[in-house]
């Protein structure tokens, strides 16, 4: 119905039109905070969880410094997927299964086989690309938009309200 107050549902084309999906992808899914996991999945250094936002594969990993970081889950060398599912990386290093480029848990390039033969190779140019990550009420969220407001700032008093109704939140 042309009057939204009298409409019961979206027009059928909104469910099938590829242009609507493209707009939702770019304006909603790529610009909002999306739930990934509970923080217990990332309890120890090297623990990781992967997720996808449409065609964007993301890896979240807990660093040696205790900070959870999120990265596009592709090697800087040939864009091979680095991690699958969830688990703990061995030797606290993320290693590409294709050409064995290795990254520290903070996304810095640790080693790149054959790079010593490349003139003026600068490892800083090949770090993993970060994605915004934020914890809210023990849940971990990502946002692909580097300019988006923080989840904490957009949620208002939601955390206080949740904690008022669930005072044992941190022990669940």
CSV table of C-alpha atoms in Angstrom, one decimal:
chain,number,residue,atom,x,y,z
A,1,UNK,CA,0.0,0.0,0.0
A,2,UNK,CA,1.4,3.5,-0.8
A,3,UNK,CA,0.6,4.5,2.8
A,4,UNK,CA,3.1,2.7,5.0
A,5,UNK,CA,0.7,2.9,8.0
A,6,UNK,CA,-1.7,0.7,6.0
A,7,UNK,CA,0.8,-1.7,4.6
A,8,UNK,CA,1.1,-5.2,5.9
A,9,UNK,CA,4.4,-6.3,4.2
A,10,UNK,CA,7.0,-5.2,1.8
A,11,UNK,CA,6.2,-5.5,-1.9
A,12,UNK,CA,7.2,-8.9,-3.3
A,13,UNK,CA,10.0,-7.4,-5.4
A,14,UNK,CA,11.9,-6.5,-2.3
A,15,UNK,CA,12.5,-10.2,-1.7
A,16,UNK,CA,13.7,-11.0,-5.2
A,17,UNK,CA,15.1,-7.9,-6.9
A,18,UNK,CA,18.9,-8.2,-7.1
A,19,UNK,CA,19.2,-4.4,-6.9
A,20,UNK,CA,17.5,-4.4,-3.5
A,21,UNK,CA,19.9,-7.0,-2.3
A,22,UNK,CA,22.9,-5.0,-3.5
A,23,UNK,CA,21.6,-2.0,-1.7
A,24,UNK,CA,20.9,-3.9,1.5
A,25,UNK,CA,24.4,-5.4,1.3
A,26,UNK,CA,26.2,-2.0,0.9
A,27,UNK,CA,23.9,0.1,3.1
A,28,UNK,CA,22.9,-2.3,5.9
A,29,UNK,CA,25.2,-5.3,6.2
A,30,UNK,CA,28.4,-3.5,5.4
A,31,UNK,CA,27.7,-0.5,7.6
A,32,UNK,CA,26.3,-2.0,10.8
A,33,UNK,CA,27.5,-3.9,13.8
A,34,UNK,CA,27.0,-7.7,13.2
A,35,UNK,CA,27.1,-10.3,15.9
A,36,UNK,CA,29.9,-12.9,15.6
A,37,UNK,CA,30.3,-14.9,18.9
A,38,UNK,CA,30.4,-14.8,22.6
A,39,UNK,CA,33.7,-13.7,24.0
A,40,UNK,CA,34.4,-17.1,25.5
A,41,UNK,CA,35.2,-18.3,22.0
A,42,UNK,CA,38.2,-15.9,22.0
A,43,UNK,CA,39.4,-16.6,25.6
A,44,UNK,CA,43.1,-17.3,25.0
A,45,UNK,CA,45.8,-15.9,22.8
A,46,UNK,CA,45.6,-17.6,19.4
A,47,UNK,CA,41.9,-18.4,19.7
A,48,UNK,CA,40.1,-17.5,16.5
A,49,UNK,CA,36.6,-17.5,15.0
A,50,UNK,CA,35.8,-16.9,11.3
A,51,UNK,CA,32.6,-15.5,9.8
A,52,UNK,CA,31.3,-14.1,6.5
A,53,UNK,CA,29.4,-11.0,5.7
A,54,UNK,CA,28.2,-11.9,2.2
A,55,UNK,CA,31.4,-12.5,0.2
A,56,UNK,CA,33.6,-10.9,2.8
A,57,UNK,CA,35.4,-13.5,4.9
A,58,UNK,CA,36.5,-12.2,8.3
A,59,UNK,CA,38.7,-13.8,11.0
A,60,UNK,CA,38.7,-12.6,14.6
A,61,UNK,CA,41.7,-13.6,16.8
A,62,UNK,CA,42.8,-12.9,20.3
A,63,UNK,CA,46.3,-11.5,20.4
A,64,UNK,CA,49.1,-12.1,22.9
A,65,UNK,CA,48.3,-8.7,24.4
A,66,UNK,CA,44.7,-9.9,25.1
A,67,UNK,CA,43.1,-7.7,22.5
A,68,UNK,CA,40.7,-9.2,20.0
A,69,UNK,CA,41.2,-8.1,16.5
A,70,UNK,CA,39.3,-8.7,13.3
A,71,UNK,CA,40.9,-9.0,9.8
A,72,UNK,CA,39.8,-9.8,6.3
A,73,UNK,CA,40.6,-13.5,6.3
A,74,UNK,CA,42.8,-13.4,3.2
A,75,UNK,CA,46.6,-13.5,2.8
A,76,UNK,CA,48.1,-10.3,1.5
A,77,UNK,CA,50.1,-12.3,-1.0
A,78,UNK,CA,47.6,-14.1,-3.2
A,79,UNK,CA,44.4,-13.6,-1.3
A,80,UNK,CA,44.1,-17.2,-0.1
A,81,UNK,CA,41.8,-17.9,2.8
A,82,UNK,CA,43.9,-18.0,6.0
A,83,UNK,CA,41.7,-19.7,8.6
A,84,UNK,CA,38.5,-21.8,8.6
A,85,UNK,CA,35.9,-22.3,11.3
A,86,UNK,CA,37.2,-21.7,14.8
A,87,UNK,CA,40.0,-23.0,16.9
A,88,UNK,CA,43.5,-22.0,18.1
A,89,UNK,CA,46.4,-21.2,15.8
A,90,UNK,CA,49.6,-23.2,16.4
A,91,UNK,CA,52.7,-21.4,17.5
A,92,UNK,CA,50.7,-18.2,17.9
A,93,UNK,CA,51.1,-17.5,14.2
A,94,UNK,CA,48.6,-17.4,11.3
A,95,UNK,CA,50.2,-19.1,8.3
A,96,UNK,CA,48.8,-19.1,4.8
A,97,UNK,CA,48.3,-22.7,3.5
A,98,UNK,CA,49.2,-21.6,0.0
A,99,UNK,CA,52.7,-20.0,0.1
A,100,UNK,CA,53.3,-20.1,3.8
A,101,UNK,CA,53.3,-16.3,4.5
A,102,UNK,CA,53.0,-16.0,8.2
A,103,UNK,CA,51.4,-13.3,10.3
A,104,UNK,CA,51.7,-12.3,14.0
A,105,UNK,CA,48.4,-12.3,15.9
A,106,UNK,CA,48.2,-8.5,15.6
A,107,UNK,CA,48.2,-8.9,11.8
A,108,UNK,CA,51.8,-7.8,11.1
A,109,UNK,CA,53.6,-9.9,8.5
A,110,UNK,CA,56.1,-12.2,10.3
A,111,UNK,CA,57.7,-13.9,7.3
A,112,UNK,CA,57.2,-14.2,3.6
A,113,UNK,CA,59.0,-17.0,1.8
A,114,UNK,CA,61.2,-15.5,-0.9
A,115,UNK,CA,60.8,-11.9,0.2
A,116,UNK,CA,64.5,-11.6,0.8
A,117,UNK,CA,65.0,-11.8,-2.9
A,118,UNK,CA,62.7,-8.9,-3.6
A,119,UNK,CA,64.4,-5.5,-3.7
A,120,UNK,CA,63.1,-3.0,-1.1
A,121,UNK,CA,60.5,-5.5,0.1
A,122,UNK,CA,58.6,-3.7,3.0
A,123,UNK,CA,56.8,-6.1,5.3
A,124,UNK,CA,54.7,-3.2,6.6
A,125,UNK,CA,52.9,-3.0,3.2
A,126,UNK,CA,51.6,-6.6,3.6
A,127,UNK,CA,49.8,-6.6,7.0
A,128,UNK,CA,46.4,-8.1,7.3
A,129,UNK,CA,43.6,-5.5,6.7
A,130,UNK,CA,41.7,-4.8,9.9
A,131,UNK,CA,38.0,-4.8,10.4
A,132,UNK,CA,36.4,-3.0,13.3
A,133,UNK,CA,35.5,-5.2,16.2
A,134,UNK,CA,33.8,-4.4,19.5
A,135,UNK,CA,32.6,-6.3,22.5
A,136,UNK,CA,29.2,-5.5,23.9
A,137,UNK,CA,27.7,-7.3,26.9
A,138,UNK,CA,30.2,-10.2,26.4
A,139,UNK,CA,29.2,-10.6,22.7
A,140,UNK,CA,31.7,-9.8,19.9
A,141,UNK,CA,30.5,-7.8,16.9
A,142,UNK,CA,32.2,-6.6,13.7
A,143,UNK,CA,31.6,-3.7,11.4
A,144,UNK,CA,33.0,-3.4,7.9
A,145,UNK,CA,32.6,0.4,7.8
A,146,UNK,CA,35.7,2.1,9.2
A,147,UNK,CA,33.7,5.3,9.6
A,148,UNK,CA,30.8,3.8,11.6
A,149,UNK,CA,30.0,5.1,15.1
A,150,UNK,CA,31.0,2.7,17.9
A,151,UNK,CA,28.5,0.1,19.0
A,152,UNK,CA,28.8,1.5,22.5
A,153,UNK,CA,27.8,5.0,21.4
A,154,UNK,CA,24.9,3.8,19.3
A,155,UNK,CA,23.4,1.5,21.9
A,156,UNK,CA,22.6,4.3,24.4
A,157,UNK,CA,21.7,2.8,27.8
A,158,UNK,CA,21.1,-0.7,26.5
A,159,UNK,CA,24.0,-2.2,28.4
A,160,UNK,CA,22.8,-0.8,31.7
A,161,UNK,CA,19.3,-2.0,31.0
A,162,UNK,CA,20.5,-5.5,30.2
A,163,UNK,CA,22.7,-5.6,33.3
A,164,UNK,CA,19.8,-4.5,35.4
A,165,UNK,CA,17.7,-7.4,34.2
A,166,UNK,CA,20.6,-9.9,34.1
A,167,UNK,CA,23.0,-9.0,36.9
A,168,UNK,CA,24.9,-12.3,36.5
A,169,UNK,CA,25.6,-11.5,32.8
A,170,UNK,CA,29.4,-11.8,33.3
A,171,UNK,CA,29.2,-15.3,34.7
A,172,UNK,CA,26.8,-16.8,32.1
